[in-house]
Each structure stands twice: as C-alpha cells, then as structure tokens.
Amino acid sequence: MHLAALPCDNASLPPRAGTAAPRRVESVAELELELIRHMTRHRRQGDRSALLWVELALLTRIGPWPQGEPHLDLAQAVGARLQHQVRRTDVVFRVADNGFAVLLDADKAGAQCAQRRLLERLRGPYGLDKGLAHVHISIGMATAAEAQQQGSSLPQAAIDALFQRSHSPA
C-alpha cells in the first residue's frame, strides 16, 4: 500500500525493494525544469501534485568518521532511506548536497500524512563506515494549487512552508 494512501495511524508500511539512488539536480532552478516535465504528465492524467522539500543537518556523530566528504556519505544514506520509503510513482530528487525534493501524486491531506510518516522514518541513526550519525530532518510541503495561489513555483512554496514552520512559535 502506498505511503500517502495508508491511514496516518497505521504504523506498518511495506518496504520498497530494489530502489535506485535519487536523481541529482544541482539547483532549485534545475529542479523546477524537471518538475515541469513531470507535472505536465500528471496534469494530462488528471493527477494531483504535491512536493515535499526535505533538508537535513548533522546533529551528532559517534565513532570513527569517514575520510573525504562525510556529509556526502550522510546525504547518500538519507537519500537511500527516503527513496525506500516512498511509492514507486513518487519521484525523489537530491538537490545539491543536503536537500531532497519528493514529488507526490497526492492531495493536501495525503501529502501531510506522507510528511508525518517521512519525519518519523527518516529520523534515527545512520551508519557511516564504523561510525554513526544522527541528523535533524525538516520537511516543508506544498501542493500545486497552493503554489499557483501564492504565485510561486512548487519548490519555492515548499521551501517557504518549511521556513514558516521552523520559525513559527510552538
């Protein structure tokens, strides 16, 4: 059953086997071009579109740390876990070094459910060589309808939602 289709109180999710790494784009502008292609197909099919903007930050590390660029290894590990948790019809992009975008075929309620589930499942330790890393995950969400109402692109609307969520009083 798909992530957005499961009831939000249901904790079980079948694993997604045999996934490839998320497609990498170097900037939000490049992501917007990719989204235009995907959303054109979605609109022709009458599907709904939502975007989750996922950012990560290293909180702590334990044990030996890999040589080279460990933040890239960490982003790769988060990307693999993210790719494993979404539906086959969802499209995951790695944006630069520490961000991800997930294009969902979901309405607002389905995207909110997927957002909560991903926050739960992306938290936790990540093994890097013989070390361990804990990350902070932040997710912003926007639907195509909301982005059009705001007069912004879908990625920008999701980034704005992330910023507003992280800077709003508890």
PDB file of C-alpha atoms in Angstrom:
ATOM      1  CA  MET A   1       0.000   0.000   0.000  1.00  0.00           C
ATOM      2  CA  HIS A   2       1.261   3.493  -0.770  1.00  0.00           C
ATOM      3  CA  LEU A   3       2.605   5.926   1.818  1.00  0.00           C
ATOM      4  CA  ALA A   4       0.014   8.626   1.102  1.00  0.00           C
ATOM      5  CA  ALA A   5      -2.801   6.075   0.850  1.00  0.00           C
ATOM      6  CA  LEU A   6      -2.248   4.471   4.258  1.00  0.00           C
ATOM      7  CA  PRO A   7      -4.230   5.760   7.229  1.00  0.00           C
ATOM      8  CA  CYS A   8      -1.959   8.040   9.246  1.00  0.00           C
ATOM      9  CA  ASP A   9      -2.386   5.972  12.412  1.00  0.00           C
ATOM     10  CA  ASN A  10      -1.272   2.752  10.684  1.00  0.00           C
ATOM     11  CA  ALA A  11       2.387   2.132  11.549  1.00  0.00           C
ATOM     12  CA  SER A  12       3.054  -0.641   9.040  1.00  0.00           C
ATOM     13  CA  LEU A  13       4.462   0.131   5.615  1.00  0.00           C
ATOM     14  CA  PRO A  14       5.727  -2.496   3.203  1.00  0.00           C
ATOM     15  CA  PRO A  15       9.357  -1.871   2.233  1.00  0.00           C
ATOM     16  CA  ARG A  16      10.198  -0.750  -1.277  1.00  0.00           C
ATOM     17  CA  ALA A  17      12.729  -3.151  -2.753  1.00  0.00           C
ATOM     18  CA  GLY A  18      15.355  -2.526  -5.418  1.00  0.00           C
ATOM     19  CA  THR A  19      15.399   1.258  -5.482  1.00  0.00           C
ATOM     20  CA  ALA A  20      17.900   3.399  -7.321  1.00  0.00           C
ATOM     21  CA  ALA A  21      19.534   6.462  -5.802  1.00  0.00           C
ATOM     22  CA  PRO A  22      17.552   9.694  -6.087  1.00  0.00           C
ATOM     23  CA  ARG A  23      18.219  11.670  -9.268  1.00  0.00           C
ATOM     24  CA  ARG A  24      20.589  14.543  -8.510  1.00  0.00           C
ATOM     25  CA  VAL A  25      19.979  18.120  -9.599  1.00  0.00           C
ATOM     26  CA  GLU A  26      22.373  20.932  -8.766  1.00  0.00           C
ATOM     27  CA  SER A  27      19.932  23.747  -8.042  1.00  0.00           C
ATOM     28  CA  VAL A  28      16.323  24.671  -7.407  1.00  0.00           C
ATOM     29  CA  ALA A  29      16.176  26.100 -10.939  1.00  0.00           C
ATOM     30  CA  GLU A  30      17.222  22.728 -12.399  1.00  0.00           C
ATOM     31  CA  LEU A  31      14.674  21.018 -10.146  1.00  0.00           C
ATOM     32  CA  GLU A  32      11.931  23.325 -11.435  1.00  0.00           C
ATOM     33  CA  LEU A  33      12.713  22.289 -15.021  1.00  0.00           C
ATOM     34  CA  GLU A  34      12.451  18.610 -14.067  1.00  0.00           C
ATOM     35  CA  LEU A  35       9.197  19.218 -12.214  1.00  0.00           C
ATOM     36  CA  ILE A  36       7.663  20.945 -15.236  1.00  0.00           C
ATOM     37  CA  ARG A  37       8.182  17.732 -17.237  1.00  0.00           C
ATOM     38  CA  HIS A  38       6.718  15.512 -14.536  1.00  0.00           C
ATOM     39  CA  MET A  39       3.796  17.790 -13.711  1.00  0.00           C
ATOM     40  CA  THR A  40       2.849  18.136 -17.377  1.00  0.00           C
ATOM     41  CA  ARG A  41       2.379  14.366 -17.464  1.00  0.00           C
ATOM     42  CA  HIS A  42       0.495  14.469 -14.153  1.00  0.00           C
ATOM     43  CA  ARG A  43      -1.898  17.170 -15.391  1.00  0.00           C
ATOM     44  CA  ARG A  44      -2.659  15.212 -18.558  1.00  0.00           C
ATOM     45  CA  GLN A  45      -3.552  12.227 -16.402  1.00  0.00           C
ATOM     46  CA  GLY A  46      -5.657  14.336 -14.038  1.00  0.00           C
ATOM     47  CA  ASP A  47      -3.417  13.569 -11.060  1.00  0.00           C
ATOM     48  CA  ARG A  48      -2.814  15.842  -8.099  1.00  0.00           C
ATOM     49  CA  SER A  49       0.701  17.045  -7.303  1.00  0.00           C
ATOM     50  CA  ALA A  50       2.395  17.928  -4.035  1.00  0.00           C
ATOM     51  CA  LEU A  51       6.039  18.487  -3.218  1.00  0.00           C
ATOM     52  CA  LEU A  52       7.883  17.678  -0.017  1.00  0.00           C
ATOM     53  CA  TRP A  53      11.102  19.652   0.491  1.00  0.00           C
ATOM     54  CA  VAL A  54      13.442  17.710   2.796  1.00  0.00           C
ATOM     55  CA  GLU A  55      16.511  19.274   4.430  1.00  0.00           C
ATOM     56  CA  LEU A  56      18.973  17.607   6.753  1.00  0.00           C
ATOM     57  CA  ALA A  57      21.591  18.804   9.193  1.00  0.00           C
ATOM     58  CA  LEU A  58      24.129  16.728  11.112  1.00  0.00           C
ATOM     59  CA  LEU A  59      23.396  16.759  14.851  1.00  0.00           C
ATOM     60  CA  THR A  60      25.967  14.368  16.310  1.00  0.00           C
ATOM     61  CA  ARG A  61      28.452  11.786  15.207  1.00  0.00           C
ATOM     62  CA  ILE A  62      29.740   8.812  17.157  1.00  0.00           C
ATOM     63  CA  GLY A  63      32.797   6.721  16.420  1.00  0.00           C
ATOM     64  CA  PRO A  64      35.257   6.977  13.543  1.00  0.00           C
ATOM     65  CA  TRP A  65      34.296   9.361  10.779  1.00  0.00           C
ATOM     66  CA  PRO A  66      34.849   8.513   7.104  1.00  0.00           C
ATOM     67  CA  GLN A  67      37.686  10.171   5.215  1.00  0.00           C
ATOM     68  CA  GLY A  68      36.893  12.598   2.426  1.00  0.00           C
ATOM     69  CA  GLU A  69      33.497  14.263   2.485  1.00  0.00           C
ATOM     70  CA  PRO A  70      31.363  12.547   5.144  1.00  0.00           C
ATOM     71  CA  HIS A  71      28.429  14.939   4.638  1.00  0.00           C
ATOM     72  CA  LEU A  72      28.066  13.499   1.128  1.00  0.00           C
ATOM     73  CA  ASP A  73      28.018   9.953   2.543  1.00  0.00           C
ATOM     74  CA  LEU A  74      25.393  11.054   5.052  1.00  0.00           C
ATOM     75  CA  ALA A  75      23.247  12.664   2.327  1.00  0.00           C
ATOM     76  CA  GLN A  76      23.548   9.460   0.295  1.00  0.00           C
ATOM     77  CA  ALA A  77      22.381   7.387   3.292  1.00  0.00           C
ATOM     78  CA  VAL A  78      19.420   9.703   3.922  1.00  0.00           C
ATOM     79  CA  GLY A  79      18.567   9.613   0.202  1.00  0.00           C
ATOM     80  CA  ALA A  80      18.567   5.821   0.197  1.00  0.00           C
ATOM     81  CA  ARG A  81      16.264   5.689   3.225  1.00  0.00           C
ATOM     82  CA  LEU A  82      13.992   8.331   1.689  1.00  0.00           C
ATOM     83  CA  GLN A  83      13.840   6.526  -1.648  1.00  0.00           C
ATOM     84  CA  HIS A  84      12.983   3.307   0.196  1.00  0.00           C
ATOM     85  CA  GLN A  85      10.019   4.916   1.980  1.00  0.00           C
ATOM     86  CA  VAL A  86       8.129   6.481  -0.931  1.00  0.00           C
ATOM     87  CA  ARG A  87       5.876   4.924  -3.571  1.00  0.00           C
ATOM     88  CA  ARG A  88       7.171   3.809  -6.938  1.00  0.00           C
ATOM     89  CA  THR A  89       5.094   6.537  -8.565  1.00  0.00           C
ATOM     90  CA  ASP A  90       6.701   9.268  -6.444  1.00  0.00           C
ATOM     91  CA  VAL A  91       9.810  10.956  -7.797  1.00  0.00           C
ATOM     92  CA  VAL A  92      12.736  11.767  -5.484  1.00  0.00           C
ATOM     93  CA  PHE A  93      15.399  14.315  -6.394  1.00  0.00           C
ATOM     94  CA  ARG A  94      18.566  15.080  -4.484  1.00  0.00           C
ATOM     95  CA  VAL A  95      19.055  18.831  -4.646  1.00  0.00           C
ATOM     96  CA  ALA A  96      22.715  19.864  -4.283  1.00  0.00           C
ATOM     97  CA  ASP A  97      24.411  18.275  -1.253  1.00  0.00           C
ATOM     98  CA  ASN A  98      21.923  18.287   1.628  1.00  0.00           C
ATOM     99  CA  GLY A  99      18.396  18.638   0.279  1.00  0.00           C
ATOM    100  CA  PHE A 100      15.781  16.425  -1.312  1.00  0.00           C
ATOM    101  CA  ALA A 101      12.518  17.023  -3.119  1.00  0.00           C
ATOM    102  CA  VAL A 102       9.767  14.406  -3.365  1.00  0.00           C
ATOM    103  CA  LEU A 103       7.067  14.881  -5.998  1.00  0.00           C
ATOM    104  CA  LEU A 104       3.910  13.106  -4.828  1.00  0.00           C
ATOM    105  CA  ASP A 105       0.699  12.263  -6.590  1.00  0.00           C
ATOM    106  CA  ALA A 106      -1.399  13.286  -3.592  1.00  0.00           C
ATOM    107  CA  ASP A 107      -3.845  15.878  -2.379  1.00  0.00           C
ATOM    108  CA  LYS A 108      -3.041  18.057   0.638  1.00  0.00           C
ATOM    109  CA  ALA A 109      -4.259  15.507   3.200  1.00  0.00           C
ATOM    110  CA  GLY A 110      -2.251  12.702   1.572  1.00  0.00           C
ATOM    111  CA  ALA A 111       0.863  14.884   1.380  1.00  0.00           C
ATOM    112  CA  GLN A 112       0.518  15.854   5.055  1.00  0.00           C
ATOM    113  CA  CYS A 113       0.244  12.194   6.003  1.00  0.00           C
ATOM    114  CA  ALA A 114       3.328  11.362   3.912  1.00  0.00           C
ATOM    115  CA  GLN A 115       5.184  14.277   5.523  1.00  0.00           C
ATOM    116  CA  ARG A 116       4.472  12.995   9.051  1.00  0.00           C
ATOM    117  CA  ARG A 117       5.472   9.434   8.124  1.00  0.00           C
ATOM    118  CA  LEU A 118       8.716  10.542   6.490  1.00  0.00           C
ATOM    119  CA  LEU A 119       9.633  12.668   9.507  1.00  0.00           C
ATOM    120  CA  GLU A 120       9.282   9.572  11.679  1.00  0.00           C
ATOM    121  CA  ARG A 121      11.119   7.220   9.333  1.00  0.00           C
ATOM    122  CA  LEU A 122      13.999   9.495   8.367  1.00  0.00           C
ATOM    123  CA  ARG A 123      14.910  10.226  11.983  1.00  0.00           C
ATOM    124  CA  GLY A 124      17.301   7.967  13.770  1.00  0.00           C
ATOM    125  CA  PRO A 125      20.892   6.862  13.383  1.00  0.00           C
ATOM    126  CA  TYR A 126      22.697   6.465  10.079  1.00  0.00           C
ATOM    127  CA  GLY A 127      25.701   4.188   9.836  1.00  0.00           C
ATOM    128  CA  LEU A 128      28.755   5.621   8.087  1.00  0.00           C
ATOM    129  CA  ASP A 129      31.662   3.169   7.865  1.00  0.00           C
ATOM    130  CA  LYS A 130      32.158   2.205  11.506  1.00  0.00           C
ATOM    131  CA  GLY A 131      30.660   5.426  12.830  1.00  0.00           C
ATOM    132  CA  LEU A 132      27.161   6.594  13.497  1.00  0.00           C
ATOM    133  CA  ALA A 133      25.494   9.910  12.694  1.00  0.00           C
ATOM    134  CA  HIS A 134      22.275  11.466  13.937  1.00  0.00           C
ATOM    135  CA  VAL A 135      20.605  14.071  11.748  1.00  0.00           C
ATOM    136  CA  HIS A 136      17.898  16.675  12.085  1.00  0.00           C
ATOM    137  CA  ILE A 137      15.277  16.363   9.351  1.00  0.00           C
ATOM    138  CA  SER A 138      12.983  19.230   8.328  1.00  0.00           C
ATOM    139  CA  ILE A 139      10.220  18.843   5.751  1.00  0.00           C
ATOM    140  CA  GLY A 140       8.186  21.547   4.040  1.00  0.00           C
ATOM    141  CA  MET A 141       5.132  20.714   1.958  1.00  0.00           C
ATOM    142  CA  ALA A 142       3.203  22.469  -0.795  1.00  0.00           C
ATOM    143  CA  THR A 143       0.555  21.446  -3.297  1.00  0.00           C
ATOM    144  CA  ALA A 144       0.418  22.645  -6.884  1.00  0.00           C
ATOM    145  CA  ALA A 145      -2.835  24.508  -6.142  1.00  0.00           C
ATOM    146  CA  GLU A 146      -1.235  26.351  -3.192  1.00  0.00           C
ATOM    147  CA  ALA A 147       1.804  27.317  -5.249  1.00  0.00           C
ATOM    148  CA  GLN A 148      -0.420  28.725  -8.001  1.00  0.00           C
ATOM    149  CA  GLN A 149      -2.432  30.704  -5.440  1.00  0.00           C
ATOM    150  CA  GLN A 150       0.793  32.131  -3.983  1.00  0.00           C
ATOM    151  CA  GLY A 151       2.139  32.921  -7.439  1.00  0.00           C
ATOM    152  CA  SER A 152       5.316  30.925  -6.790  1.00  0.00           C
ATOM    153  CA  SER A 153       6.884  27.725  -8.025  1.00  0.00           C
ATOM    154  CA  LEU A 154       6.147  24.455  -6.267  1.00  0.00           C
ATOM    155  CA  PRO A 155       9.674  24.117  -4.803  1.00  0.00           C
ATOM    156  CA  GLN A 156       9.623  27.709  -3.570  1.00  0.00           C
ATOM    157  CA  ALA A 157       6.220  27.207  -1.928  1.00  0.00           C
ATOM    158  CA  ALA A 158       7.519  24.084  -0.137  1.00  0.00           C
ATOM    159  CA  ILE A 159      10.707  25.892   0.962  1.00  0.00           C
ATOM    160  CA  ASP A 160       8.588  28.800   2.234  1.00  0.00           C
ATOM    161  CA  ALA A 161       6.386  26.342   4.160  1.00  0.00           C
ATOM    162  CA  LEU A 162       9.493  24.791   5.728  1.00  0.00           C
ATOM    163  CA  PHE A 163      10.814  28.211   6.728  1.00  0.00           C
ATOM    164  CA  GLN A 164       7.463  29.310   8.169  1.00  0.00           C
ATOM    165  CA  ARG A 165       7.099  26.042  10.079  1.00  0.00           C
ATOM    166  CA  SER A 166      10.594  26.208  11.580  1.00  0.00           C
ATOM    167  CA  HIS A 167      10.231  29.846  12.617  1.00  0.00           C
ATOM    168  CA  SER A 168       6.687  29.794  13.978  1.00  0.00           C
ATOM    169  CA  PRO A 169       6.133  29.750  17.761  1.00  0.00           C
ATOM    170  CA  ALA A 170       5.397  26.358  19.275  1.00  0.00           C
TER     171      ALA A 170
END
